[in-house]
Amino acid sequence: MKLVRFGPSGQEKPGTIDASGKLRDLSSIVQDIDVAALSPAGLSRLKATDLSGLPEVSGSVRYGVPVAQVPNLVCIGLNYTDHAEETNAPIPTQPIIFNKHTGALCGANDPVLLPPGSKKLDWEVELAFVIGQTCWHVSEENALNYVAGYMVLNDISEREYQIEWEGQWAKGKSYPGFAPCGPWLVTSDEVPDPQKLDLWLDLNGTRVQTGTTTRMIFPIKTLVAYLSRFMRLMPGDIVTTGTPPGVGLGMKPNKFMKAGDVMTLGVTGLGEQRQIVTPAQ
């Protein structure tokens, strides 16, 4: 299934995209795309629903963050060999873990806010996954059973804040609008192999990122098992898994974004996003 939350910010309703591409309102079935809906029992109930009997939503709509009340947004850094190489970073021998504040989350086509005085705003198309049930000390063999679904996430980064200012990466990753995700969450049964997906991002109509999850250093099952050694992953947690090459930081000379720039991006089978860089008020 393709699960969505649609409507104005703060007033989103649960929905799904049916086989013909129509948006259907799930409000009569679930309160939201939340912990209960993403549990194994909740997903089974949704998949058994006759979508043809649900109200069709027509016209232009906004797609919000596909998951309600996200507890945590965990990120993996330098998880593609070719991205590590382009930034002159050593190939990690263990996953690099950091966090983005959940306040950075926004809808797939919402504006990406340019912080006042920002000079080094960068893009990162990524594959993200959502945890569906409590996950702690799990094996790689069972790890994918804890994944409710997958989606696109743009890990927007302010490189000056991230790299040149002292402290952790979070300050360069957490500004409001720095984590557009969606437009929908595709349930894991419709993604038979997350290690065979293509990723891409265009800046102002020019392709800058082209990648494939076959180049991940640590695949999804490894990340789930590894993270569960150090933290209890909770239902609704989002984990974003790193970006392929082609970011502005890796270009020679570096290239960063300005107000008015447009990003379009996507991942095989998971939909597309479009954001305009907009000065924060």
Tab-separated table of C-alpha atoms in Angstrom:
chain	number	residue	atom	x	y	z
A	1	MET	CA	0.000	0.000	0.000
A	2	LYS	CA	0.917	3.626	-0.454
A	3	LEU	CA	-0.046	5.400	2.778
A	4	VAL	CA	-0.320	9.192	2.889
A	5	ARG	CA	-1.353	12.056	5.124
A	6	PHE	CA	-2.994	14.803	3.110
A	7	GLY	CA	-4.315	18.286	3.780
A	8	PRO	CA	-3.075	21.551	5.278
A	9	SER	CA	-0.183	21.435	7.733
A	10	GLY	CA	-1.448	20.414	11.142
A	11	GLN	CA	-4.789	19.221	9.732
A	12	GLU	CA	-3.684	16.168	7.737
A	13	LYS	CA	-6.011	13.227	7.191
A	14	PRO	CA	-4.976	9.598	6.614
A	15	GLY	CA	-5.219	8.313	3.081
A	16	THR	CA	-3.973	5.808	0.556
A	17	ILE	CA	-3.212	5.780	-3.156
A	18	ASP	CA	-5.167	2.978	-4.832
A	19	ALA	CA	-4.038	0.788	-7.740
A	20	SER	CA	-5.349	3.299	-10.284
A	21	GLY	CA	-3.499	6.194	-8.656
A	22	LYS	CA	-6.542	7.726	-6.962
A	23	LEU	CA	-6.288	9.238	-3.478
A	24	ARG	CA	-8.716	7.591	-1.039
A	25	ASP	CA	-9.637	8.937	2.385
A	26	LEU	CA	-8.923	6.442	5.201
A	27	SER	CA	-10.516	8.542	7.954
A	28	SER	CA	-13.332	6.015	8.451
A	29	ILE	CA	-10.807	3.208	8.985
A	30	VAL	CA	-7.982	4.770	11.035
A	31	GLN	CA	-7.538	7.984	12.977
A	32	ASP	CA	-4.124	8.658	11.440
A	33	ILE	CA	-1.086	6.948	9.938
A	34	ASP	CA	0.288	6.444	13.412
A	35	VAL	CA	1.770	3.772	15.658
A	36	ALA	CA	-1.462	1.752	15.670
A	37	ALA	CA	-1.846	1.875	11.885
A	38	LEU	CA	1.791	0.912	11.282
A	39	SER	CA	1.771	-2.090	13.610
A	40	PRO	CA	1.581	-5.548	11.988
A	41	ALA	CA	-2.077	-5.823	13.025
A	42	GLY	CA	-2.849	-2.316	11.811
A	43	LEU	CA	-1.247	-2.869	8.421
A	44	SER	CA	-3.041	-6.199	8.020
A	45	ARG	CA	-6.356	-4.450	8.642
A	46	LEU	CA	-5.567	-1.732	6.108
A	47	LYS	CA	-4.482	-4.219	3.457
A	48	ALA	CA	-7.745	-6.119	3.895
A	49	THR	CA	-9.813	-2.966	3.314
A	50	ASP	CA	-11.834	-2.630	0.106
A	51	LEU	CA	-10.440	0.667	-1.129
A	52	SER	CA	-13.073	1.048	-3.829
A	53	GLY	CA	-15.658	1.801	-1.147
A	54	LEU	CA	-13.697	4.671	0.371
A	55	PRO	CA	-14.239	8.322	-0.570
A	56	GLU	CA	-12.138	9.526	-3.479
A	57	VAL	CA	-10.296	12.817	-2.965
A	58	SER	CA	-10.084	14.895	-6.124
A	59	GLY	CA	-8.250	18.070	-6.999
A	60	SER	CA	-4.913	19.389	-5.832
A	61	VAL	CA	-3.885	18.365	-2.314
A	62	ARG	CA	-0.837	18.797	-0.114
A	63	TYR	CA	0.912	15.648	1.068
A	64	GLY	CA	2.275	15.959	4.584
A	65	VAL	CA	4.758	13.813	6.477
A	66	PRO	CA	3.460	10.254	5.835
A	67	VAL	CA	3.830	9.254	9.497
A	68	ALA	CA	2.151	11.061	12.396
A	69	GLN	CA	3.929	11.932	15.648
A	70	VAL	CA	7.365	10.600	14.667
A	71	PRO	CA	9.271	9.787	17.902
A	72	ASN	CA	12.780	9.937	16.439
A	73	LEU	CA	14.601	10.684	13.196
A	74	VAL	CA	17.826	8.667	13.008
A	75	CYS	CA	20.327	9.245	10.202
A	76	ILE	CA	23.179	7.232	8.740
A	77	GLY	CA	26.131	9.149	7.338
A	78	LEU	CA	28.555	8.250	4.528
A	79	ASN	CA	26.748	5.008	3.676
A	80	TYR	CA	27.628	4.941	-0.037
A	81	THR	CA	31.183	4.189	-1.083
A	82	ASP	CA	31.127	6.723	-3.911
A	83	HIS	CA	29.730	9.485	-1.654
A	84	ALA	CA	32.451	8.915	0.944
A	85	GLU	CA	35.030	9.094	-1.832
A	86	GLU	CA	33.679	12.369	-3.276
A	87	THR	CA	33.870	14.075	0.124
A	88	ASN	CA	37.370	12.683	0.829
A	89	ALA	CA	36.085	10.798	3.874
A	90	PRO	CA	37.393	7.350	4.878
A	91	ILE	CA	35.082	4.424	4.147
A	92	PRO	CA	33.317	3.689	7.465
A	93	THR	CA	33.914	0.321	9.079
A	94	GLN	CA	30.808	0.759	11.231
A	95	PRO	CA	27.663	2.827	10.545
A	96	ILE	CA	27.946	6.539	11.335
A	97	ILE	CA	24.871	7.516	13.366
A	98	PHE	CA	23.473	10.976	14.009
A	99	ASN	CA	20.073	12.591	14.542
A	100	LYS	CA	17.966	15.253	12.923
A	101	HIS	CA	15.424	17.020	15.114
A	102	THR	CA	11.912	15.814	14.226
A	103	GLY	CA	10.974	19.489	13.794
A	104	ALA	CA	12.865	19.335	10.490
A	105	LEU	CA	10.231	16.997	9.014
A	106	CYS	CA	7.923	18.412	6.358
A	107	GLY	CA	5.857	17.296	3.390
A	108	ALA	CA	7.404	16.142	0.129
A	109	ASN	CA	6.664	19.370	-1.743
A	110	ASP	CA	6.802	21.868	1.100
A	111	PRO	CA	9.360	24.709	0.840
A	112	VAL	CA	12.909	24.090	2.026
A	113	LEU	CA	13.655	27.038	4.290
A	114	LEU	CA	16.899	28.958	3.831
A	115	PRO	CA	18.142	30.055	7.276
A	116	PRO	CA	19.083	33.732	7.632
A	117	GLY	CA	22.738	34.113	6.656
A	118	SER	CA	23.031	30.558	5.327
A	119	LYS	CA	25.749	30.179	2.687
A	120	LYS	CA	26.191	26.413	2.290
A	121	LEU	CA	22.784	24.778	1.859
A	122	ASP	CA	23.104	21.308	0.334
A	123	TRP	CA	20.866	18.485	-0.906
A	124	GLU	CA	20.898	14.706	-0.233
A	125	VAL	CA	18.361	12.310	-1.768
A	126	GLU	CA	17.960	9.274	0.490
A	127	LEU	CA	15.980	6.100	1.044
A	128	ALA	CA	14.300	6.140	4.456
A	129	PHE	CA	12.455	3.409	6.306
A	130	VAL	CA	9.910	3.471	9.130
A	131	ILE	CA	9.883	1.101	12.099
A	132	GLY	CA	6.571	-0.688	12.641
A	133	GLN	CA	7.110	-2.408	15.986
A	134	THR	CA	9.449	-2.119	18.945
A	135	CYS	CA	12.898	-3.209	17.806
A	136	TRP	CA	15.657	-4.084	20.272
A	137	HIS	CA	18.537	-6.571	19.945
A	138	VAL	CA	17.264	-8.075	16.693
A	139	SER	CA	19.278	-10.198	14.289
A	140	GLU	CA	19.976	-9.305	10.666
A	141	GLU	CA	17.962	-12.366	9.648
A	142	ASN	CA	14.824	-10.938	11.308
A	143	ALA	CA	15.574	-7.237	10.897
A	144	LEU	CA	13.380	-6.459	7.886
A	145	ASN	CA	10.333	-7.836	9.729
A	146	TYR	CA	10.461	-4.683	11.871
A	147	VAL	CA	10.272	-2.318	8.890
A	148	ALA	CA	6.739	-1.066	8.167
A	149	GLY	CA	7.648	0.665	4.915
A	150	TYR	CA	9.940	2.864	2.849
A	151	MET	CA	9.887	6.427	1.517
A	152	VAL	CA	11.952	9.198	-0.053
A	153	LEU	CA	13.691	11.692	2.238
A	154	ASN	CA	15.762	14.742	1.299
A	155	ASP	CA	18.406	15.166	4.016
A	156	ILE	CA	18.920	18.911	3.609
A	157	SER	CA	22.177	20.063	5.207
A	158	GLU	CA	23.729	23.421	6.014
A	159	ARG	CA	27.400	22.481	5.616
A	160	GLU	CA	28.863	25.470	7.468
A	161	TYR	CA	26.783	24.671	10.532
A	162	GLN	CA	27.464	20.941	10.159
A	163	ILE	CA	31.218	20.919	9.539
A	164	GLU	CA	32.784	24.268	10.314
A	165	TRP	CA	31.061	25.030	13.599
A	166	GLU	CA	32.042	23.016	16.659
A	167	GLY	CA	29.783	20.285	17.986
A	168	GLN	CA	27.613	17.600	16.483
A	169	TRP	CA	26.186	17.361	12.955
A	170	ALA	CA	22.630	17.884	14.259
A	171	LYS	CA	22.892	21.679	14.131
A	172	GLY	CA	23.464	21.564	10.368
A	173	LYS	CA	20.661	19.079	9.790
A	174	SER	CA	17.708	20.144	11.935
A	175	TYR	CA	16.340	23.491	10.719
A	176	PRO	CA	12.580	23.431	9.982
A	177	GLY	CA	12.041	22.142	6.455
A	178	PHE	CA	15.346	20.233	6.370
A	179	ALA	CA	13.695	16.777	6.074
A	180	PRO	CA	11.068	16.652	3.318
A	181	CYS	CA	9.710	13.107	3.206
A	182	GLY	CA	7.162	11.156	1.232
A	183	PRO	CA	4.957	11.831	-0.677
A	184	TRP	CA	3.879	8.445	0.612
A	185	LEU	CA	5.043	5.509	2.688
A	186	VAL	CA	5.164	2.324	0.629
A	187	THR	CA	4.601	-0.734	2.829
A	188	SER	CA	7.472	-3.180	2.918
A	189	ASP	CA	5.557	-5.978	1.163
A	190	GLU	CA	5.633	-3.830	-1.981
A	191	VAL	CA	9.410	-3.307	-1.784
A	192	PRO	CA	10.736	-6.846	-2.256
A	193	ASP	CA	14.407	-5.812	-2.198
A	194	PRO	CA	15.352	-2.385	-0.790
A	195	GLN	CA	18.919	-2.993	-2.017
A	196	LYS	CA	17.845	-2.751	-5.659
A	197	LEU	CA	16.491	0.804	-5.854
A	198	ASP	CA	17.696	3.777	-7.879
A	199	LEU	CA	17.906	7.314	-6.449
A	200	TRP	CA	18.158	10.631	-8.295
A	201	LEU	CA	18.022	14.368	-7.709
A	202	ASP	CA	17.848	17.289	-10.148
A	203	LEU	CA	18.777	20.850	-9.222
A	204	ASN	CA	17.099	23.477	-11.422
A	205	GLY	CA	16.470	20.810	-14.063
A	206	THR	CA	20.020	19.428	-14.141
A	207	ARG	CA	20.734	15.927	-12.845
A	208	VAL	CA	23.263	16.135	-10.007
A	209	GLN	CA	22.701	12.872	-8.118
A	210	THR	CA	22.347	9.394	-9.575
A	211	GLY	CA	22.781	6.400	-7.337
A	212	THR	CA	21.677	2.917	-6.439
A	213	THR	CA	21.156	1.223	-3.093
A	214	THR	CA	23.364	-1.616	-4.364
A	215	ARG	CA	26.268	0.715	-3.439
A	216	MET	CA	25.268	0.990	0.217
A	217	ILE	CA	28.096	0.070	2.557
A	218	PHE	CA	25.628	-1.140	5.196
A	219	PRO	CA	22.318	-2.528	3.842
A	220	ILE	CA	18.965	-1.965	5.535
A	221	LYS	CA	18.971	-5.247	7.460
A	222	THR	CA	22.422	-4.464	8.855
A	223	LEU	CA	21.372	-0.956	9.885
A	224	VAL	CA	18.266	-2.187	11.715
A	225	ALA	CA	20.204	-4.852	13.613
A	226	TYR	CA	23.110	-2.495	14.358
A	227	LEU	CA	20.930	0.351	15.630
A	228	SER	CA	18.947	-2.056	17.811
A	229	ARG	CA	22.144	-2.867	19.722
A	230	PHE	CA	22.429	0.720	20.956
A	231	MET	CA	18.838	1.955	21.194
A	232	ARG	CA	15.301	0.643	21.398
A	233	LEU	CA	13.827	1.624	18.042
A	234	MET	CA	10.185	2.597	18.490
A	235	PRO	CA	7.163	2.301	16.192
A	236	GLY	CA	7.030	5.371	13.984
A	237	ASP	CA	10.788	6.024	14.123
A	238	ILE	CA	12.208	7.117	10.777
A	239	VAL	CA	15.697	6.006	9.776
A	240	THR	CA	17.260	7.616	6.712
A	241	THR	CA	20.080	5.647	5.190
A	242	GLY	CA	22.605	7.951	3.528
A	243	THR	CA	23.013	9.583	0.134
A	244	PRO	CA	24.751	8.630	-3.121
A	245	PRO	CA	27.330	10.908	-4.785
A	246	GLY	CA	26.545	14.254	-6.357
A	247	VAL	CA	26.045	16.551	-3.369
A	248	GLY	CA	27.186	20.160	-3.538
A	249	LEU	CA	29.902	19.572	-0.944
A	250	GLY	CA	31.505	16.999	-3.230
A	251	MET	CA	31.646	19.242	-6.298
A	252	LYS	CA	34.820	21.052	-7.304
A	253	PRO	CA	34.321	23.894	-6.724
A	254	ASN	CA	31.595	23.366	-4.120
A	255	LYS	CA	28.071	24.293	-5.191
A	256	PHE	CA	25.412	25.312	-2.704
A	257	MET	CA	21.804	26.461	-2.999
A	258	LYS	CA	20.237	29.901	-2.953
A	259	ALA	CA	16.687	31.213	-2.683
A	260	GLY	CA	14.586	30.198	-5.680
A	261	ASP	CA	16.499	27.009	-6.473
A	262	VAL	CA	14.298	23.993	-7.246
A	263	MET	CA	15.002	20.378	-6.323
A	264	THR	CA	13.176	17.404	-7.819
A	265	LEU	CA	14.083	13.941	-6.577
A	266	GLY	CA	12.869	10.389	-6.252
A	267	VAL	CA	13.513	6.723	-5.524
A	268	THR	CA	12.338	3.784	-7.633
A	269	GLY	CA	8.715	2.940	-6.801
A	270	LEU	CA	8.535	5.386	-3.881
A	271	GLY	CA	7.401	8.554	-5.649
A	272	GLU	CA	8.911	11.954	-6.324
A	273	GLN	CA	9.384	15.244	-4.465
A	274	ARG	CA	9.735	18.858	-5.533
A	275	GLN	CA	10.919	21.683	-3.270
A	276	ILE	CA	11.693	25.358	-3.773
A	277	VAL	CA	14.328	26.952	-1.552
A	278	THR	CA	12.538	29.787	0.259
A	279	PRO	CA	14.004	32.332	2.700
A	280	ALA	CA	12.856	31.758	6.280
A	281	GLN	CA	10.739	34.598	7.615
